[in-house]
Coordinates of C-alpha atoms and ligand atoms in Angstrom, one line a residue:
X237 CA -18.3 21.0 11.5
X238 CA -18.1 19.5 15.0
X239 CA -18.0 15.7 14.9
X240 CA -17.9 14.6 18.5
X241 CA -21.6 14.0 18.9
X242 CA -23.9 11.6 20.6
X243 CA -22.7 8.0 20.5
X244 CA -24.6 5.4 18.5
X245 CA -27.5 4.1 20.5
X246 CA -31.3 4.6 20.7
X247 CA -32.3 7.7 18.9
X248 CA -32.9 10.6 21.1
X249 CA -35.6 13.0 20.1
X250 CA -34.9 16.7 19.7
X251 CA -31.2 16.3 19.9
X252 CA -29.4 19.7 20.0
X253 CA -27.8 20.6 16.7
X254 CA -24.1 21.5 17.1
X255 CA -23.3 25.1 16.0
X256 CA -22.1 25.3 12.4
X257 CA -23.2 21.8 11.4
X258 CA -25.6 21.0 8.6
X259 CA -29.2 20.7 9.9
X260 CA -30.6 17.2 10.0
X261 CA -32.9 16.2 7.2
X262 CA -36.6 16.7 7.5
X263 CA -36.9 14.4 10.5
X264 CA -35.9 14.8 14.1
X265 CA -34.3 11.4 14.3
X266 CA -31.4 10.8 11.8
X267 CA -30.9 7.3 10.5
X268 CA -27.9 5.5 12.0
X269 CA -25.7 3.2 10.1
X270 CA -22.2 1.8 10.1
X271 CA -19.5 1.1 7.5
X272 CA -16.3 -0.9 7.6
X273 CA -13.1 0.4 6.0
X274 CA -10.2 -1.9 5.0
X275 CA -7.3 -1.6 2.7
X276 CA -4.1 -3.3 1.5
X277 CA -5.5 -6.8 1.7
X278 CA -2.7 -8.1 -0.6
X279 CA -4.7 -11.3 -1.1
X280 CA -2.5 -14.3 -1.6
X281 CA 0.7 -12.5 -0.6
X282 CA 3.6 -14.9 -0.6
X283 CA 5.3 -13.9 2.7
X284 CA 8.7 -13.9 1.1
X285 CA 10.5 -12.4 4.0
X286 CA 9.7 -15.0 6.6
X287 CA 12.4 -17.4 5.5
X288 CA 12.2 -21.2 5.5
X289 CA 9.5 -22.6 7.6
X290 CA 8.1 -26.1 8.0
X291 CA 5.4 -27.2 5.7
X292 CA 2.3 -26.7 7.9
X293 CA 3.6 -23.2 8.9
X294 CA 4.2 -22.4 5.2
X295 CA 0.6 -23.5 4.3
X296 CA -0.9 -21.4 7.2
X297 CA 1.1 -18.3 6.0
X298 CA -0.1 -18.9 2.4
X299 CA -3.7 -18.9 3.6
X300 CA -3.4 -16.0 6.1
X301 CA -4.3 -13.1 3.8
X302 CA -7.3 -15.1 2.5
X303 CA -8.4 -16.1 5.9
X304 CA -8.2 -12.5 7.1
X305 CA -10.5 -11.6 4.2
X306 CA -13.0 -14.1 5.3
X307 CA -12.7 -12.7 8.8
X308 CA -13.4 -9.2 7.4
X309 CA -16.5 -10.4 5.7
X310 CA -17.7 -12.0 9.0
X311 CA -16.9 -8.8 10.9
X312 CA -18.9 -6.7 8.4
X313 CA -21.9 -9.0 8.8
X314 CA -21.5 -9.2 12.6
X315 CA -21.4 -5.4 12.8
X316 CA -24.4 -5.2 10.6
X317 CA -22.6 -2.6 8.4
X318 CA -24.4 -1.1 5.5
X319 CA -21.2 -0.7 3.5
X320 CA -17.7 -2.2 3.1
X321 CA -15.0 0.0 1.6
X322 CA -11.8 -1.5 0.2
X323 CA -9.2 1.2 -0.5
X324 CA -6.8 -0.5 -2.9
X325 CA -4.1 -3.2 -3.1
X326 CA -6.8 -5.8 -2.8
X327 CA -4.6 -8.2 -4.7
X328 CA -0.9 -8.5 -4.0
X329 CA 0.3 -8.3 -7.6
X330 CA -1.0 -7.6 -11.1
X331 CA -1.1 -11.3 -11.7
X332 CA -3.8 -11.5 -9.0
X333 CA -4.1 -15.3 -9.1
X334 CA -7.2 -17.3 -9.5
X335 CA -7.2 -18.5 -5.9
X336 CA -7.3 -14.9 -4.6
X337 CA -10.0 -13.8 -7.1
X338 CA -12.3 -16.8 -6.3
X339 CA -12.0 -16.2 -2.6
X340 CA -12.7 -12.5 -3.0
X341 CA -15.7 -13.2 -5.1
X342 CA -17.2 -15.7 -2.7
X343 CA -16.8 -13.2 0.2
X344 CA -18.4 -10.4 -1.9
X345 CA -21.3 -12.7 -2.8
X346 CA -21.8 -13.4 0.9
X347 CA -21.9 -9.7 1.7
X348 CA -24.3 -8.7 -1.1
X349 CA -26.6 -11.6 -0.2
X350 CA -27.0 -9.9 3.2
X351 CA -27.7 -6.5 1.6
X352 CA -24.2 -5.0 2.2
X353 CA -22.9 -2.6 -0.5
X354 CA -19.2 -2.8 -1.4
X355 CA -17.1 -0.1 -3.0
X356 CA -13.6 -1.0 -4.0
X357 CA -10.7 0.8 -5.7
X358 CA -7.4 -0.6 -7.1
X359 CA -4.0 0.7 -6.0
X360 CA -0.4 0.4 -7.1
X361 CA -0.2 -3.4 -6.5
X362 CA -3.3 -4.2 -8.5
X363 CA -3.8 -1.4 -11.1
X364 CA -6.8 -1.8 -13.4
X365 CA -4.7 -1.5 -16.6
X366 CA -2.6 -4.6 -15.9
X367 CA -3.2 -8.2 -15.0
X368 CA -6.2 -10.2 -15.8
X369 CA -9.6 -10.7 -14.2
X370 CA -11.4 -14.0 -13.8
X371 CA -14.5 -12.0 -12.9
X372 CA -16.2 -10.1 -15.8
X373 CA -19.3 -9.2 -13.9
X374 CA -19.3 -8.3 -10.2
X375 CA -22.3 -9.2 -8.1
X376 CA -25.0 -6.4 -8.0
X377 CA -24.2 -4.2 -5.0
X378 CA -20.4 -4.3 -5.7
X379 CA -18.9 -1.2 -7.3
X380 CA -15.3 -1.4 -8.6
X381 CA -14.4 2.2 -9.4
X382 CA -12.8 2.9 -12.8
X383 CA -9.6 4.8 -13.3
X384 CA -10.7 7.5 -15.8
X385 CA -12.6 9.7 -13.3
X386 CA -13.9 9.7 -9.8
X387 CA -17.0 7.5 -9.7
X388 CA -19.8 8.1 -7.2
X389 CA -22.0 5.4 -5.7
X390 CA -25.2 6.2 -3.8
X391 CA -26.0 3.9 -0.9
X392 CA -29.6 3.8 0.3
X393 CA -31.6 2.0 2.9
X394 CA -35.4 1.7 2.6
X395 CA -35.4 4.3 -0.2
X396 CA -33.5 6.8 1.9
X397 CA -30.0 8.0 1.0
X398 CA -27.4 7.1 3.6
X399 CA -24.2 7.9 1.8
X400 CA -22.5 8.8 -1.4
X401 CA -19.2 7.1 -1.9
X402 CA -16.6 8.6 -4.3
X403 CA -13.7 6.5 -5.5
X404 CA -11.1 6.2 -8.3
X405 CA -8.7 3.4 -9.2
X406 CA -5.1 3.4 -10.4
X407 CA -4.8 2.6 -14.1
X408 CA -1.1 1.8 -13.7
X409 CA 1.2 1.2 -10.7
X410 CA 3.2 4.5 -10.8
X411 CA 0.2 6.8 -10.5
X412 CA 1.7 10.3 -10.3
X413 CA -1.4 12.5 -10.3
X414 CA -2.8 14.1 -7.2
X415 CA -6.0 12.2 -7.3
X416 CA -7.4 13.7 -4.1
X417 CA -7.9 17.0 -6.0
X418 CA -10.4 15.2 -8.3
X419 CA -12.9 14.6 -5.5
X420 CA -15.8 16.9 -4.9
X421 CA -18.6 16.6 -2.4
X422 CA -21.8 15.4 -4.1
X423 CA -25.0 17.4 -4.1
X424 CA -27.2 14.8 -2.3
X425 CA -27.9 14.4 1.4
X426 CA -26.2 11.8 3.7
X427 CA -22.6 10.9 4.4
X428 CA -19.9 11.7 1.8
X429 CA -17.0 9.4 1.6
X430 CA -13.8 9.4 -0.5
X431 CA -12.1 6.1 -1.2
X432 CA -8.5 6.6 -2.3
X433 CA -5.1 4.8 -2.4
X434 CA -2.6 7.6 -1.9
X435 CA 0.4 8.9 -0.1
X436 CA -0.6 11.8 2.1
X437 CA 2.1 14.2 3.1
X438 CA 5.0 12.5 1.3
X439 CA 5.4 9.6 3.7
X440 CA 9.0 8.6 3.1
X441 CA 8.3 4.9 4.0
X442 CA 6.0 4.4 1.0
X443 CA 6.2 5.1 -2.7
X444 CA 5.0 8.6 -3.7
X445 CA 2.0 7.3 -5.6
X446 CA -1.0 9.7 -5.9
X447 CA 0.7 12.2 -3.7
X448 CA -1.4 14.7 -1.9
X449 CA -1.5 17.0 1.1
X450 CA -3.8 17.4 4.1
X451 CA -5.1 20.6 2.4
X452 CA -6.3 18.5 -0.5
X453 CA -8.2 16.2 1.8
X454 CA -9.7 19.1 3.7
X455 CA -10.7 20.8 0.4
X456 CA -12.6 17.7 -0.9
X457 CA -15.6 18.3 1.3
X458 CA -15.8 14.6 2.4
X459 CA -17.0 13.6 5.8
X460 CA -14.6 10.6 5.8
X461 CA -11.6 9.7 3.6
X462 CA -11.1 5.9 3.4
X463 CA -7.4 5.8 2.6
X464 CA -5.1 2.9 1.5
X465 CA -1.4 2.5 0.7
X466 CA 0.3 3.1 4.1
X467 CA 0.6 -0.2 5.9
X468 CA 0.8 1.1 9.4
X469 CA -2.6 2.0 10.8
X470 CA -3.0 5.7 11.4
X471 CA -5.4 8.6 11.2
X472 CA -4.2 11.7 9.4
X473 CA -7.3 13.9 10.1
X474 CA -9.3 13.2 13.2
X475 CA -12.6 15.0 12.6
X476 CA -11.5 18.5 11.7
X477 CA -13.1 19.1 9.3
X478 CA -13.3 15.4 8.5
X479 CA -11.8 12.0 9.3
X480 CA -9.1 10.6 7.1
X481 CA -7.7 7.2 8.1
X482 CA -5.4 4.4 6.9
X483 CA -6.6 1.1 8.4
X484 CA -3.2 -0.4 7.5
X485 CA -2.8 -3.9 6.1
X486 CA -5.6 -6.4 6.9
X487 CA -3.0 -9.1 7.6
X488 CA 0.6 -8.4 8.6
X489 CA 3.0 -9.6 5.9
X490 CA 6.5 -9.7 7.5
X491 CA 8.5 -8.5 10.5
X492 CA 9.1 -5.1 8.8
X493 CA 8.1 -2.2 11.1
X494 CA 4.8 -1.4 9.3
X495 CA 3.6 -5.0 9.4
X496 CA 4.0 -5.6 13.2
X497 CA 1.2 -6.0 15.8
X498 CA -2.5 -6.2 15.4
X499 CA -3.9 -5.8 11.9
X500 CA -7.5 -5.4 10.8
X501 CA -10.1 -2.9 9.8
X502 CA -11.9 0.3 11.0
X503 CA -15.6 0.3 11.9
X504 CA -17.2 3.7 11.6
X505 CA -20.5 4.8 13.1
X506 CA -22.5 7.4 11.2
X507 CA -25.9 8.9 10.6
X508 CA -27.3 10.4 7.5
X509 CA -27.7 13.8 8.9
X510 CA -24.4 14.5 10.7
X511 CA -22.0 12.1 9.0
X512 CA -19.4 10.4 11.2
X513 CA -20.6 10.4 14.8
X514 CA -17.8 8.7 16.7
X515 CA -14.1 8.1 16.1
X516 CA -13.3 5.0 14.0
X517 CA -13.0 1.8 16.0
X518 CA -10.2 -0.7 15.2
X519 CA -11.1 -4.4 15.0
X520 CA -8.2 -6.9 14.7
X521 CA -8.9 -9.5 12.0
X522 CA -5.4 -10.9 11.3
X523 CA -4.9 -14.7 11.5
X524 CA -1.1 -14.6 11.9
X525 CA 0.5 -11.9 14.0
X526 CA 4.1 -10.7 13.5
X527 CA 5.6 -9.6 16.8
X528 CA 9.0 -8.7 18.2
X529 CA 9.7 -10.0 21.7
X530 CA 12.5 -8.4 23.7
X531 CA 13.8 -10.2 26.7
X532 CA 16.6 -9.4 29.2
X533 CA 18.8 -12.4 29.9
X534 CA 19.7 -11.2 33.4
X535 CA 17.4 -13.6 35.3
X536 CA 18.9 -16.6 33.5
X537 CA 22.2 -18.1 34.8
X538 CA 23.2 -19.8 31.5
X539 CA 22.2 -20.5 27.9
X540 CA 20.1 -23.5 28.7
X541 CA 18.0 -21.5 31.2
X542 CA 17.7 -18.7 28.6
X543 CA 16.4 -21.2 26.0
X544 CA 13.7 -22.5 28.3
X545 CA 13.1 -18.9 29.4
X546 CA 12.3 -17.9 25.8
X547 CA 9.9 -20.8 25.3
X548 CA 8.2 -19.9 28.6
X549 CA 7.8 -16.3 27.5
X550 CA 6.3 -17.5 24.2
X551 CA 3.9 -19.7 26.1
X552 CA 3.0 -16.6 28.2
X553 CA 2.3 -14.6 25.1
X554 CA -0.1 -17.3 23.8
X555 CA -2.1 -17.1 27.0
X556 CA -2.6 -13.4 26.5
X557 CA -6.2 -12.7 25.2
X558 CA -4.7 -10.3 22.7
X559 CA -3.2 -13.3 20.8
X560 CA -5.9 -16.0 21.5
X561 CA -6.7 -18.0 18.4
X562 CA -3.8 -16.4 16.4
X563 CA -0.7 -17.9 15.0
X564 CA 2.5 -15.9 15.9
X565 CA 5.7 -15.3 14.0
X566 CA 8.1 -13.9 16.6
X567 CA 11.5 -12.3 16.3
X568 CA 13.2 -12.7 19.7
X569 CA 15.8 -10.1 20.8
X570 CA 17.8 -11.0 23.8
X571 CA 19.3 -8.0 25.6
X572 CA 22.2 -7.9 28.0
X573 CA 24.0 -11.0 26.8
X574 CA 27.5 -11.1 28.3
X575 CA 29.8 -10.6 25.4
X576 CA 32.9 -12.2 27.0
X577 CA 31.2 -15.5 27.8
X578 CA 32.2 -18.1 25.2
X579 CA 29.2 -20.3 25.9
X580 CA 26.9 -17.5 24.7
X581 CA 29.0 -16.9 21.6
X582 CA 28.9 -20.5 20.7
X583 CA 25.2 -20.9 21.3
X584 CA 23.9 -17.7 19.9
X585 CA 23.5 -19.2 16.4
X586 CA 21.7 -22.3 17.6
X587 CA 19.3 -20.6 20.0
X588 CA 16.6 -20.1 17.4
X589 CA 16.6 -23.8 16.4
X590 CA 16.4 -24.8 20.1
X591 CA 13.5 -22.4 20.8
X592 CA 11.8 -23.7 17.7
X593 CA 12.0 -27.2 19.0
X594 CA 10.5 -26.1 22.3
X595 CA 7.4 -24.6 20.6
X596 CA 7.0 -27.4 17.9
X597 CA 3.4 -28.7 17.7
X598 CA 1.7 -25.7 19.3
X599 CA -1.6 -24.9 17.8
X600 CA -2.1 -22.3 16.4
X601 CA 1.5 -22.3 15.6
X602 CA 4.3 -20.2 17.0
X603 CA 7.2 -19.7 14.7
X604 CA 10.4 -18.3 16.0
X605 CA 11.8 -16.3 13.0
X606 CA 15.2 -15.6 14.6
X607 CA 16.8 -15.0 17.9
X608 CA 19.0 -11.9 17.9
X609 CA 21.5 -11.2 20.5
X610 CA 22.3 -7.8 21.9
X611 CA 25.5 -7.7 23.9
X612 CA 25.5 -6.1 27.3
X613 CA 26.9 -2.6 27.2
X614 CA 27.9 -1.0 30.4
X615 CA 27.8 2.7 30.4
X616 CA 29.7 4.2 33.4
X617 CA 27.8 7.4 33.6
X618 CA 30.0 8.8 36.4
X619 CA 33.1 8.2 34.4
X620 CA 31.6 9.8 31.3
X621 CA 30.4 12.8 33.2
X622 CA 34.0 13.5 34.4
X623 CA 35.5 13.3 31.0
X624 CA 34.4 16.8 29.9
X625 CA 33.9 15.7 26.2
X626 CA 30.9 15.7 23.9
X627 CA 29.4 12.6 25.5
X628 CA 29.6 14.3 28.9
X629 CA 27.9 17.4 27.4
X630 CA 25.2 15.3 25.9
X631 CA 24.4 13.6 29.2
X632 CA 24.3 17.0 30.9
X633 CA 22.0 18.4 28.3
X634 CA 19.6 15.4 28.6
X635 CA 19.6 15.9 32.4
X636 CA 18.6 19.6 31.9
X637 CA 15.8 18.6 29.6
X638 CA 14.5 16.1 32.1
X639 CA 14.5 18.8 34.8
X640 CA 12.6 21.2 32.5
X641 CA 9.7 19.5 30.7
X642 CA 8.8 22.8 28.9
X643 CA 12.2 22.9 27.2
X644 CA 11.8 19.3 26.1
X645 CA 8.3 20.0 24.6
X646 CA 9.7 23.0 22.7
X647 CA 12.5 20.8 21.3
X648 CA 10.1 18.1 20.2
X649 CA 7.8 20.8 18.6
X650 CA 10.8 22.1 16.7
X651 CA 11.7 18.6 15.5
X652 CA 8.1 18.0 14.4
X653 CA 7.8 21.2 12.4
X654 CA 11.0 20.2 10.5
X655 CA 9.4 16.9 9.3
X656 CA 8.0 16.7 5.7
X657 CA 4.7 18.6 5.5
X658 CA 4.2 18.2 9.3
X659 CA 2.7 14.8 8.6
X660 CA 4.5 12.9 11.3
X661 CA 3.2 15.3 13.9
X662 CA -0.5 14.5 13.2
X663 CA -0.1 10.9 12.0
X664 CA -0.5 8.4 14.8
X665 CA -2.0 5.0 15.2
X666 CA -5.7 4.9 15.7
X667 CA -6.4 4.2 19.4
X668 CA -2.7 4.3 20.4
X669 CA -1.2 7.1 22.4
X670 CA 2.1 8.6 21.0
X671 CA 5.2 7.7 22.9
X672 CA 5.8 10.0 25.9
X673 CA 8.4 12.7 25.7
X674 CA 10.5 11.2 28.4
X675 CA 10.5 7.8 26.6
X676 CA 11.6 9.4 23.4
X677 CA 14.4 11.3 25.3
X678 CA 15.6 8.2 27.0
X679 CA 15.7 6.3 23.7
X680 CA 17.5 9.2 22.0
X681 CA 20.2 9.4 24.8
X682 CA 20.8 5.7 24.7
X683 CA 21.1 5.7 20.9
X684 CA 23.5 8.7 20.9
X685 CA 25.7 7.2 23.7
X686 CA 25.8 3.9 21.9
X687 CA 27.1 5.7 18.8
X688 CA 29.6 7.8 20.7
X689 CA 30.9 4.9 22.8
X690 CA 30.7 2.3 20.0
X691 CA 34.2 1.3 20.7
X692 CA 35.1 -0.3 24.0
X693 CA 31.6 -0.1 25.6
X694 CA 30.9 -3.8 25.5
X695 CA 32.3 -5.9 28.3
Ligands
LIG200 MN1 -0.2 -1.9 -0.1

């Protein structure tokens, strides 16, 4: 069923029906609505990996996941969504914690008071069978799916069915069943959504809970799969025959690769006749952002200039609208540091404290998690090329791939097809283009040369 249809806007009469799609219901003008999809809220997450911070930073970090939840509620109301979907790991641990439960409840009350329906499932971090609940009765309009079977919730507006939402929770953390296979399209009209915490395509970065394949998602007959579990935002099916997306964590939790950059939720525009009518739109809702910052020390004559340079760069980041109103936890990587200079060697360990002093008192805070130093490596390409060894051959091969883009594409295709279940080939961040082939090649060459020349390359 084709999904790239008219954008949301005023209803157009007698809109052409795409070939092969379901016909609209009895009326010419389908009813438009919108839902918000979030997952992996990990409410009250302890941010264990950030290290020692000062008291006010520690307090802000402690509140970040809860503040992001409030921002999600605000966003759902602002977008006038009919429905909010929470796809598991709502709490960080089976203990849940009263603070997290109270905050969740007050947000849910705010949503249902405005007529928003909420469907939520539990994942491996907050399975239904463990922990305790301070809430015995959820507000009317909130469905917490059980773990025995897929539960279906009908969402209506003015007596008309907009959507049927199917979901199932984990009973225990190590859910080993292929839960996706339990989902079946319902008989009623309107959008059909599956809410599931699962690992699609054996993603090696995440535990293999509720493992399933793209074929299981395709077979379920849903219009949209609201997935949870993978912390990096990505879409695994982009409209053919349905959408299946991971929104990623609502609030980044550390400087691990999957927690970096903008975090938030997906807003999805639909109508009751055709289903999803536009690709999901990402909205950033995080309160604290975890970002790596790479800087080349070449412009700075000495360590003192570099310290100030880093502080200036952090000030520049704060001025970027991307970060406005957000606290930042930054890992600074300095490239091209002269290895033979004793001043750098002596200062490297203290740079972080110096930078921290330079950003003290900034609001919202900037916290410099660490300053890592990468020594300058000088690769004498002409000398390597003349050596006639493996490194020389590698460089020649890379040069031939640069000259022949078709050969490079064929090589990348072969690598992709060798990956588990082909998932890496289709998985990419929502709204972000994949890295270019030439950027990948450049990175691969640099990495290989670093390994080959590990001894004696640094000056
Ligand atoms: Mn999670």
